[in-house]
Short mmCIF file of C-alpha atoms in Angstrom, two decimals:
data_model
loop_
_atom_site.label_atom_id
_atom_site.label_comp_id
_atom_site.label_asym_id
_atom_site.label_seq_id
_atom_site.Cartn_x
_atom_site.Cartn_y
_atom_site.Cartn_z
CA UNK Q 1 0.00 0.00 0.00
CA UNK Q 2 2.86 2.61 0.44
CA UNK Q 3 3.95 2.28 -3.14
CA UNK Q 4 0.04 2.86 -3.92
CA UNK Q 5 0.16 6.04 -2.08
CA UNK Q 6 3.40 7.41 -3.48
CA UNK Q 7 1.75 6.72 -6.98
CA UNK Q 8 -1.46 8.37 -5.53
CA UNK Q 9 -0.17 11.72 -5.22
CA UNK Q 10 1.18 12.02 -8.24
CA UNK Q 11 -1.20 10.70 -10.92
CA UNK Q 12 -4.22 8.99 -9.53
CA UNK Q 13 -7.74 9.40 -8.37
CA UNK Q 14 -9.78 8.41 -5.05
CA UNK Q 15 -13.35 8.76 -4.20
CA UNK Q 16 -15.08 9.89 -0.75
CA UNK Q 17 -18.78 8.56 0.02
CA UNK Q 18 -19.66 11.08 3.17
CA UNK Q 19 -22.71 9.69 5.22
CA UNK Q 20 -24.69 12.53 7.07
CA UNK Q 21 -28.36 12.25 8.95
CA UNK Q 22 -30.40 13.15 6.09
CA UNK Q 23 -28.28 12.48 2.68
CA UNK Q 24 -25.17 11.37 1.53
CA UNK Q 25 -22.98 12.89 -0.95
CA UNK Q 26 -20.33 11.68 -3.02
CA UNK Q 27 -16.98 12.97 -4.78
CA UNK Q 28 -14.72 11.85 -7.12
CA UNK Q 29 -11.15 13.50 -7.00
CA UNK Q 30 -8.80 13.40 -9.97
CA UNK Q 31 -5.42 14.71 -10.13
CA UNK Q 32 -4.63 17.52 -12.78
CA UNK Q 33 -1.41 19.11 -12.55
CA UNK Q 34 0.02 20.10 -8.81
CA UNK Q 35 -4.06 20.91 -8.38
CA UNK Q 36 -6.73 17.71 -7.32
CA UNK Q 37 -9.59 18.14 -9.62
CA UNK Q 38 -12.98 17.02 -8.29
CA UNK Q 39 -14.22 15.22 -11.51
CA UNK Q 40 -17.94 14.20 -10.42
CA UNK Q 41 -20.03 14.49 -7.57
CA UNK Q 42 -23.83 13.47 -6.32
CA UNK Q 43 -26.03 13.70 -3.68
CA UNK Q 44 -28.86 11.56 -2.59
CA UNK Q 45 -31.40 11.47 0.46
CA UNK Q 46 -32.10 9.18 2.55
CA UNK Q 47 -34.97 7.33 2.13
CA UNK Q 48 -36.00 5.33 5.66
CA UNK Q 49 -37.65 2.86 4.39
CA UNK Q 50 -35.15 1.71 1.59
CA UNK Q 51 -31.55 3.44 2.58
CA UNK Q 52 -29.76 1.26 0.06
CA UNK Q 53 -31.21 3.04 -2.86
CA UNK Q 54 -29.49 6.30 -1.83
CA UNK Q 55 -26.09 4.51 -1.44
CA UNK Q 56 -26.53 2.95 -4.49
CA UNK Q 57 -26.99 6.05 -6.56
CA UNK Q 58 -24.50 8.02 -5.33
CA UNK Q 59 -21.93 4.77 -5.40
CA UNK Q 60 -22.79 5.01 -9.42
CA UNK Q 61 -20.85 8.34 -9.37
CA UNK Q 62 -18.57 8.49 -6.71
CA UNK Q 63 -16.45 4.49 -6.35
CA UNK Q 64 -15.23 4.98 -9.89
CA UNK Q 65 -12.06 5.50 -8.91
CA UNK Q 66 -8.53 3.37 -7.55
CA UNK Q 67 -9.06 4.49 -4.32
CA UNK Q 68 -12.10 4.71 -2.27
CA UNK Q 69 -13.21 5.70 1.50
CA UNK Q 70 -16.48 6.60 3.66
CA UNK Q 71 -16.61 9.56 5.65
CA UNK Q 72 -19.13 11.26 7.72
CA UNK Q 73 -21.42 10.21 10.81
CA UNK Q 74 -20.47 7.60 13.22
CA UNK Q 75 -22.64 6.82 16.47
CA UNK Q 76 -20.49 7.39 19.45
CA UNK Q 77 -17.36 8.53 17.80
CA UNK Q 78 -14.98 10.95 19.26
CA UNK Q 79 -12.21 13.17 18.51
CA UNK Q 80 -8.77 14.95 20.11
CA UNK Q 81 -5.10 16.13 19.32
CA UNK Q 82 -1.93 15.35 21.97
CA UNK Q 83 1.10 16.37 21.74
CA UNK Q 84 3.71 13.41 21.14
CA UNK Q 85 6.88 12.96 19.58
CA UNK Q 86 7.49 11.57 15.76
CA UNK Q 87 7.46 7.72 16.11
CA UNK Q 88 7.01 4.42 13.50
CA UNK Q 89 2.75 3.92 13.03
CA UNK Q 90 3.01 0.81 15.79
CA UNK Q 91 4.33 2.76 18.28
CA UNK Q 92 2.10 5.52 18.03
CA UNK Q 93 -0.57 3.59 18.09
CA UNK Q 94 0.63 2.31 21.60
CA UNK Q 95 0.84 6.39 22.29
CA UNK Q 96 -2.97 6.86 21.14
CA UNK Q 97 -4.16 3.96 23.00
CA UNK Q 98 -2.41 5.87 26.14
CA UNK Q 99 -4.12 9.15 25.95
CA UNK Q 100 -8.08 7.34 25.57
CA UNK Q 101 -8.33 7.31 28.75
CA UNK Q 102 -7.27 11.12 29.33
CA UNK Q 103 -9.89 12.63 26.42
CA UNK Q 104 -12.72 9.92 27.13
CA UNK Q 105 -15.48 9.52 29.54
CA UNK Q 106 -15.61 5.77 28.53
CA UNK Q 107 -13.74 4.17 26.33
CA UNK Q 108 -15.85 1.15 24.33
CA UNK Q 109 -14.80 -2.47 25.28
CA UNK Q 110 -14.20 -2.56 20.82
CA UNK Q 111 -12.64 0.81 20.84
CA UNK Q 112 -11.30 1.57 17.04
CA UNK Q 113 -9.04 4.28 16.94
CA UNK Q 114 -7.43 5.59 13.69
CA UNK Q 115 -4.74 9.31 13.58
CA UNK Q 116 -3.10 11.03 11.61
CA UNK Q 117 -0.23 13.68 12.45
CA UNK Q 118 -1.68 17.51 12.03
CA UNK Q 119 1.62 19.30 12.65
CA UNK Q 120 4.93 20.27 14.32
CA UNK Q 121 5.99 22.43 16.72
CA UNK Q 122 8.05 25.18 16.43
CA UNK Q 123 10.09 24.86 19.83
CA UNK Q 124 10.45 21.31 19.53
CA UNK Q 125 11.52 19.68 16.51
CA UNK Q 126 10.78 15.94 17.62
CA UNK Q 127 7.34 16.83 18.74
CA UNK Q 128 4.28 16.46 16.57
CA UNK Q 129 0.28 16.95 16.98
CA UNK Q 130 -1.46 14.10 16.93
CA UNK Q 131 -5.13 13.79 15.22
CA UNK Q 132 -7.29 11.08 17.11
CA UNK Q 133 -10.49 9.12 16.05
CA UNK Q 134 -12.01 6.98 17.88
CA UNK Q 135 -15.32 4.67 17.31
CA UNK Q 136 -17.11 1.82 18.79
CA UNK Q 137 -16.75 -1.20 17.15
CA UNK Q 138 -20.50 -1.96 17.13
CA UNK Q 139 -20.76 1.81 14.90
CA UNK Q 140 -18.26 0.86 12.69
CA UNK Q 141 -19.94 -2.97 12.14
CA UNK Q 142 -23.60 -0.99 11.72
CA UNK Q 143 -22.30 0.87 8.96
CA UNK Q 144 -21.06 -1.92 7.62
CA UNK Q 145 -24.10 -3.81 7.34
CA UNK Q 146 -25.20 -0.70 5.42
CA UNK Q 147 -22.67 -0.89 3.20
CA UNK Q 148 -23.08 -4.46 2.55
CA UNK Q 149 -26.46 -3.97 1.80
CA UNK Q 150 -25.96 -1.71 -1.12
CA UNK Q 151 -23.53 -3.53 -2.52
CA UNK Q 152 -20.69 -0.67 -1.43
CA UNK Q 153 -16.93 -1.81 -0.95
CA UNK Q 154 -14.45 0.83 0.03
CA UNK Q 155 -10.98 0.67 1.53
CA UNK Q 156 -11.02 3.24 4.01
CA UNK Q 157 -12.82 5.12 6.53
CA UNK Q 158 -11.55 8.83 7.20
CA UNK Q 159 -13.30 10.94 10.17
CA UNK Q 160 -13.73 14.49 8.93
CA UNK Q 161 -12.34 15.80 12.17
CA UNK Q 162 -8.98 14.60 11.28
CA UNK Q 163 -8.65 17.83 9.02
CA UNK Q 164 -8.26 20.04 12.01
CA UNK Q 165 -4.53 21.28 12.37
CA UNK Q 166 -2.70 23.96 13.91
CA UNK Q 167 -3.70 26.48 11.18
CA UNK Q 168 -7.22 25.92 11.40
CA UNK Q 169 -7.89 24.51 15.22
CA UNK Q 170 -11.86 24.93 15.10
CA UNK Q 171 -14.48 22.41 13.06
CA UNK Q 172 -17.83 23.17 13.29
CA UNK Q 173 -20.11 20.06 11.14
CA UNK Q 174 -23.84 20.15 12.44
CA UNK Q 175 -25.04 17.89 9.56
CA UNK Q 176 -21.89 15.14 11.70
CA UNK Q 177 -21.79 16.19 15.16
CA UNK Q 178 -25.18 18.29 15.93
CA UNK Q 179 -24.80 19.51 19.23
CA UNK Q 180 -20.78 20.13 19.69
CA UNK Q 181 -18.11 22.02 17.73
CA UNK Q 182 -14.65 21.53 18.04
CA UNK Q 183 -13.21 24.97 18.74
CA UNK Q 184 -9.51 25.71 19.53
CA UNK Q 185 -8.09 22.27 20.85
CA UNK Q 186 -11.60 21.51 22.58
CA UNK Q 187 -15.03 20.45 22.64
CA UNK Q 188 -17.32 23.43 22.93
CA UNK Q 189 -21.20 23.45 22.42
CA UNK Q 190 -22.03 25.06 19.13
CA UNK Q 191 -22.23 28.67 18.65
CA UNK Q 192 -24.58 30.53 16.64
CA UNK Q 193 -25.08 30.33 12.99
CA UNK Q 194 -22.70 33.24 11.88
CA UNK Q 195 -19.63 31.77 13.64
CA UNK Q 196 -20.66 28.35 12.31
CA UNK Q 197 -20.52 29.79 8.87
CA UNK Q 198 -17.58 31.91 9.25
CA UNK Q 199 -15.19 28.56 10.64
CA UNK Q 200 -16.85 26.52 7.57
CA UNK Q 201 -16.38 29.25 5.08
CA UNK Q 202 -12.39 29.36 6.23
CA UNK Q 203 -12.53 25.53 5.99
CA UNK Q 204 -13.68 26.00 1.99
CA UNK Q 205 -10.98 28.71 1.39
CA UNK Q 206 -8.15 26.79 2.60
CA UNK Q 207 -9.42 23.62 0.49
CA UNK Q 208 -9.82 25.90 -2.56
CA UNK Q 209 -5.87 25.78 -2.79
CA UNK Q 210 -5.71 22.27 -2.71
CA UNK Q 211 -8.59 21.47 -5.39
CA UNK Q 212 -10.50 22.63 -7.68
CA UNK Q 213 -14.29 22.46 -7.54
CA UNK Q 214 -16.75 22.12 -9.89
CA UNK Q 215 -18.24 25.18 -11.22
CA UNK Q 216 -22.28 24.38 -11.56
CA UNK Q 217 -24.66 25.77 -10.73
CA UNK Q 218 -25.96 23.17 -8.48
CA UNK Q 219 -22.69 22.56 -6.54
CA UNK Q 220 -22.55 23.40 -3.37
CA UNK Q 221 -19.46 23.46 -1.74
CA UNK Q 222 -20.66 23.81 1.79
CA UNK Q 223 -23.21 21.00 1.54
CA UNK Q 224 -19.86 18.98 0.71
CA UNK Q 225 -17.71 19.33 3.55
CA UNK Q 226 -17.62 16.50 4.78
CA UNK Q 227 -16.56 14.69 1.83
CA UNK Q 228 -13.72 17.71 1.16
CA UNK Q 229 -12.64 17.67 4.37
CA UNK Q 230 -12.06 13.23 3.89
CA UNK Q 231 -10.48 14.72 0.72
CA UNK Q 232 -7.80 17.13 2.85
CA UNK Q 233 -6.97 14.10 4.92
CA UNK Q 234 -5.78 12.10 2.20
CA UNK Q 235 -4.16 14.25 0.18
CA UNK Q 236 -2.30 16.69 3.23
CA UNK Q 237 -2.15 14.83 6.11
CA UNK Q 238 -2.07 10.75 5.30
CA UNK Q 239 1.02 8.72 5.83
CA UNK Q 240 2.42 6.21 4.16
CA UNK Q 241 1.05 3.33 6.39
CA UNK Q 242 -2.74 2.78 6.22
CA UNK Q 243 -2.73 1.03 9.10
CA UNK Q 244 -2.79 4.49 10.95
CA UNK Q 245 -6.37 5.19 9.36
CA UNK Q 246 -7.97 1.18 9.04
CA UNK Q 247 -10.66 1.07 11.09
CA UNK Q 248 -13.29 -0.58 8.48
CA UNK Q 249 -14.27 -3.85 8.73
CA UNK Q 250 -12.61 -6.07 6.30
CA UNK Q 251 -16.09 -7.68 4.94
CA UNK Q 252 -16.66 -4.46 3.41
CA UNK Q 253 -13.03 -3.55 2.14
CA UNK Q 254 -11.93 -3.45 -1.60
CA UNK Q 255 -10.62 -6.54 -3.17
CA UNK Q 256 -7.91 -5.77 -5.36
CA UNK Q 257 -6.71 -7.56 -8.31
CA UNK Q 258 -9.22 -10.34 -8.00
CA UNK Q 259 -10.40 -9.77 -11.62
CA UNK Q 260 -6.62 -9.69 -12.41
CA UNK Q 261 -5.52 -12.83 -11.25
CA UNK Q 262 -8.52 -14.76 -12.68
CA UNK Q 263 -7.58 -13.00 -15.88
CA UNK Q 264 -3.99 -14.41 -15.57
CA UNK Q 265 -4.25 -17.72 -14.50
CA UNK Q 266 -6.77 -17.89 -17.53
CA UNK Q 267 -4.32 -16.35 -20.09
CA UNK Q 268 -1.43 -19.09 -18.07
CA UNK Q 269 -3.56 -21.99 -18.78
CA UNK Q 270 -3.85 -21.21 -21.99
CA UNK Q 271 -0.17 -20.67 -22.44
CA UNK Q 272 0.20 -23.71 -21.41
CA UNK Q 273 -1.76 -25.19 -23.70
CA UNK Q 274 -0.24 -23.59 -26.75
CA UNK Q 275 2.87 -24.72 -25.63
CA UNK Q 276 2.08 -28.55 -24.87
CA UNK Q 277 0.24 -28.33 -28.72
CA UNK Q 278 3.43 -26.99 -30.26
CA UNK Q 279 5.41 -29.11 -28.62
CA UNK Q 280 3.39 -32.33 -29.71
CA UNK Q 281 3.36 -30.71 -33.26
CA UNK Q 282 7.14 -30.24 -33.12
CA UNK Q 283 8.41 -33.45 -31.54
CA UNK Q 284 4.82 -35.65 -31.28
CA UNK Q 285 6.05 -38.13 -33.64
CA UNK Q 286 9.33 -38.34 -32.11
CA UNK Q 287 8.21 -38.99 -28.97
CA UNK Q 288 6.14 -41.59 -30.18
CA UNK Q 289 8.86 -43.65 -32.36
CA UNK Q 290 10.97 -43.24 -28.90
CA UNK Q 291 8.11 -44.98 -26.78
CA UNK Q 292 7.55 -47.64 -29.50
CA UNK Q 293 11.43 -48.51 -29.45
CA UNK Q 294 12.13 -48.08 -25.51
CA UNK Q 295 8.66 -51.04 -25.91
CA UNK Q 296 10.99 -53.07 -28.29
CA UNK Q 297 14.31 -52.39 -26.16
CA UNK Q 298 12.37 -54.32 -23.24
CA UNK Q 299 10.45 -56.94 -25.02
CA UNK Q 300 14.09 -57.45 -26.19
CA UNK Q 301 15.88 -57.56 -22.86
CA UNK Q 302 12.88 -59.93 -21.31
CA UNK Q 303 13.20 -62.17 -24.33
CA UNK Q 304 17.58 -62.22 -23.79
CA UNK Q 305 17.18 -62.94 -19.98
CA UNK Q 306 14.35 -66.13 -20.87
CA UNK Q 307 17.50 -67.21 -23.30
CA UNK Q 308 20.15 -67.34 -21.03
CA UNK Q 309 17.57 -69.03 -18.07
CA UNK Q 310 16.36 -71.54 -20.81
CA UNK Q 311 20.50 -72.22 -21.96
CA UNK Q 312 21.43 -72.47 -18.38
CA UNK Q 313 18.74 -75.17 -17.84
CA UNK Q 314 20.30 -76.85 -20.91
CA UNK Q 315 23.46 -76.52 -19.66
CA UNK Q 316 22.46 -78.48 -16.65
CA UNK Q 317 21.35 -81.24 -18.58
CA UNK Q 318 23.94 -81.69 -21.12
CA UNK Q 319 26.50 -81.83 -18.00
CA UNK Q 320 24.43 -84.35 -16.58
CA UNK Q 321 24.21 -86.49 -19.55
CA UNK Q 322 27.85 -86.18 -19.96
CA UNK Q 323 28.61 -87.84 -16.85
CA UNK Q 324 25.86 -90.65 -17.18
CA UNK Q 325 28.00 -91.14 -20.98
CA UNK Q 326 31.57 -91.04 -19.17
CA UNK Q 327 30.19 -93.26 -16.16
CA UNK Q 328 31.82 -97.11 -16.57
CA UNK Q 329 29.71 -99.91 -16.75
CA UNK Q 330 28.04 -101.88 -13.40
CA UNK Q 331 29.11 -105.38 -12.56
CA UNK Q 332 27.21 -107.70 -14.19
CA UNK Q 333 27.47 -110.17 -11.54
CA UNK Q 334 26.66 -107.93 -8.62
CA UNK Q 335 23.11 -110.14 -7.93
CA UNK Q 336 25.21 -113.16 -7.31
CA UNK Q 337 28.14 -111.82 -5.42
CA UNK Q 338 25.89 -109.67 -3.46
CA UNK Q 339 24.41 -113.40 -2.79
CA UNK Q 340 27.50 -114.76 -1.64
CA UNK Q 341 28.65 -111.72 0.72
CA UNK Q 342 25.39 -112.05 2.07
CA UNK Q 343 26.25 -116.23 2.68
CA UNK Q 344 29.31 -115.71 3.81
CA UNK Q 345 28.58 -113.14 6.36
CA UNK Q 346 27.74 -114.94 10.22
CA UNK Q 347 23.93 -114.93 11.43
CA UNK Q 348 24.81 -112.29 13.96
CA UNK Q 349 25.77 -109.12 11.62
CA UNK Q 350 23.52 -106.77 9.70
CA UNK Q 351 24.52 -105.02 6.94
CA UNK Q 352 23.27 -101.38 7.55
CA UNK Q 353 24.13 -99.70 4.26
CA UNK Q 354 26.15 -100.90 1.02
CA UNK Q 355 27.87 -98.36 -1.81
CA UNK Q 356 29.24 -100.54 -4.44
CA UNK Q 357 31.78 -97.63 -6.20
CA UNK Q 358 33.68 -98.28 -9.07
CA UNK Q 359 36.83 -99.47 -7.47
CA UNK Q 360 35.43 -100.98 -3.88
CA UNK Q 361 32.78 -101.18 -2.14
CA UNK Q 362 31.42 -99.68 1.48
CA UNK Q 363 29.89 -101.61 3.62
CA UNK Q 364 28.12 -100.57 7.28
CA UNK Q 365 27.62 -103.72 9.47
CA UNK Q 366 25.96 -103.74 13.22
CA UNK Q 367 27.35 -107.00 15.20
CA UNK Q 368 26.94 -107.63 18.71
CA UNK Q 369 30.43 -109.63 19.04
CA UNK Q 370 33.18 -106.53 18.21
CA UNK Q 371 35.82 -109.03 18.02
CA UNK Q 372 34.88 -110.55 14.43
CA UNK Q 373 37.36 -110.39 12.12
CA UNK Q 374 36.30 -109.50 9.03
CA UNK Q 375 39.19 -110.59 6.84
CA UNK Q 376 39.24 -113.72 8.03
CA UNK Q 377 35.31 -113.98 7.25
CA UNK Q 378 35.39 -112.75 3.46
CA UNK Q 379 38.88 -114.73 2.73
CA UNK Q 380 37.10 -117.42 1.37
CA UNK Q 381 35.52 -115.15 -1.18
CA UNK Q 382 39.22 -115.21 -3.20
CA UNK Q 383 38.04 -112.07 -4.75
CA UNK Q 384 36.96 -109.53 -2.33
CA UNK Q 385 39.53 -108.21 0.75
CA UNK Q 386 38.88 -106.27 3.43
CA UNK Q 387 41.40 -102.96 2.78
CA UNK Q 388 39.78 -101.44 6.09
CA UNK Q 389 37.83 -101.39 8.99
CA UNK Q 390 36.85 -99.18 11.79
CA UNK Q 391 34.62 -100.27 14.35
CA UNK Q 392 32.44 -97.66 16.53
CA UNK Q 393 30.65 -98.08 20.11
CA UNK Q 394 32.98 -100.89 20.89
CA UNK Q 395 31.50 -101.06 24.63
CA UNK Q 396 27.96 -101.66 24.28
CA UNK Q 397 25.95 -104.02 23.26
CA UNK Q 398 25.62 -102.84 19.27
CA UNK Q 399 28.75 -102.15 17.34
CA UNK Q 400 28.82 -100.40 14.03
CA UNK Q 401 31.31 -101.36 11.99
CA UNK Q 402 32.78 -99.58 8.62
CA UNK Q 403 34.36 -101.80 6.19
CA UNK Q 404 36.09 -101.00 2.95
CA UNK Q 405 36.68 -103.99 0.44
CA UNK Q 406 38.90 -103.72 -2.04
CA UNK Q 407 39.67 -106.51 -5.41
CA UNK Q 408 42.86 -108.15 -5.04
CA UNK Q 409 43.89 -107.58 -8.76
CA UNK Q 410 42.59 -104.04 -9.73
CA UNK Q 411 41.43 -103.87 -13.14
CA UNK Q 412 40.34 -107.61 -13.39
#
């Protein structure tokens, strides 16, 4: 918002919507040179029994513009200047909340306060005035609901007080504050008709040097104060920070740029687009012979990896068949030798296991009696001998016994 209001006062416009008892007037400020021009203005009364119309009509003149703010009567508000020393908008909003309690009978449990510095003083150079609004929130949500109802958006609200500085101390605004004028740094009730005149009539000279109003015939400058006096604020006396004025309920505050971003992420999407079609124009059929080859690539690479598995398996069984083809051929007798090991062995061993290898043959006997000797028991045989023999659990009643017989003439 500060780089708004630097671009405000050189080349922009704003509008002020002023809210009085009876009517409510509207003006719409334009700037023309070093001089604000006010461009358009309306007026419109109040109507009890349908208030919206009278917003509405005047909105139709005055909110076309960047800028927009209410003005005019608030319920309950109230207004004062202290004397405090230049300092950031958060801190002196710490200083205003300090002096309510000094310039109010009661301050509201919602108190909304908004200021604006008025002026310096002479003897001190770090002192300023202070200008000091302050509403009840319940007010400020009432006019709101107005608002609402007639469709009115605005992002500011500007009491007309905060105009008063140290050239012109006194504000007198019957159609605002009825019963009260604010007359040199205080309160006062109002005076009489020619002074009230005579304070607003200085208030439209000074703003004649800071605008120029319409010349019509059915302008009148007095009826439109309040809305100059809003005017005065923003132009003279505003700083850089809003948050010094913002008081207005955010339902009713301008949205900004909400047309503008819907506009861009339109015109982005559709970017987009144009550039996904060009690029499927440019490189669509590339793309496509690269999918259908990175397709082939692994219909290739599934159909290597099933080769080697299948060639392994083949592998396997040619190795196996080579050793059943390199294998020697079994003893043709084995039936009938097995017959006569098995004669010539006593009745009290059992043969656990035989291997009959290609060379000798292992045999795994249980016998109670560990003291048989088994080379003496297959001599007879005249073919077989017992090369070796180990004998296991000698002291119990079972003994296992390994034998390993052996030809006599190898090769026979």
């Amino acid at each position: 918002m500060k780089m708004f209001w630097n671009k405000l006062h050189f080349s922009r416009s704003f509008s002020v919507i002023a809210v009085t008892g009876s009517a409510i007037y509207g003006g719409r400020f334009h700037r023309k040179g070093k001089i604000w021009k006010m461009a358009g203005f309306a007026k419109a009364e109040i109507d009890p029994e349908n208030p919206a119309a009278a917003w509405k009509k005047v909105a139709r003149t005055a909110v076309l513009a960047e800028y927009r703010c209410i003005t005019g009567k608030i319920p309950g508000a109230s207004f004062f200047r202290f004397k405090s020393t230049d300092l950031p908008v958060s801190a002196q909003r710490g200083a205003v909340e300090f002096e309510l309690p000094g310039h109010m009978l009661n301050v509201p449990e919602d108190c909304r306060t908004q200021f604006c510095v008025s002026g310096r003083l002479a003897d001190d150079p770090e002192a300023v005035m202070v200008n000091v609004a302050a509403f009840p929130g319940k007010s400020m949500e009432f006019l709101a609901s107005e608002m609402r109802r007639a469709g009115v958006a605005a992002d500011e609200f500007i009491y007309p007080f905060l105009a008063v500085d140290d050239e012109l101390n006194s504000l007198a605004l019957p159609e605002i504050e009825p019963d009260f004028a604010y007359l040199g740094e205080s309160w006062m009730p109002m005076p009489d008709a020619e002074a009230v005149e005579k304070i607003r009539q200085d208030w439209l000279t000074k703003i004649a040097g800071h605008f120029r109003l319409p010349r019509k015939g059915d302008f009148a400058a007095s009826e439109y104060l309040p809305v100059l006096l809003a005017a005065e604020v923003l132009v003279n006396k505003h700083a850089n920070s809003t948050e010094a004025l913002r008081v207005l309920p955010e339902a009713v505050r301008v949205v900004r740029f909400r047309g503008h971003l819907i506009t861009t992420g339109i015109l982005t999407a559709s970017v987009i687009g144009v550039l996904i079609w060009r690029f499927m124009l440019t490189y669509g059929v590339d793309v496509k012979e690269y999918r259908q080859i990175k397709s082939e690539i692994k219909k290739i690479q599934q159909k290597t990896t099933e080769l080697k598995s299948s060639l392994r398996r083949s592998s396997k069984e040619i190795k196996d068949m080579s050793r059943l083809v390199e294998s020697r051929v079994g003893e043709p007798e084995a039936i009938a030798e097995l017959a006569m090991f098995s004669a010539t062995l006593p009745e009290n061993v059992l043969v656990s296991s035989i291997r009959w290898g290609e060379k000798d043959i292992d045999v795994v006997v249980l016998c109670e009696d560990s003291n048989v000797d088994f080379d003496r028991v297959f001599r007879p045989l005249k073919y077989w001998k017992v090369s070796q023999q180990e004998r296991q659990n000698p002291n119990q009643g079972v003994v296992t016994i390994t034998l390993k017989l052996t030809p006599y003439e190898e090769g026979r």
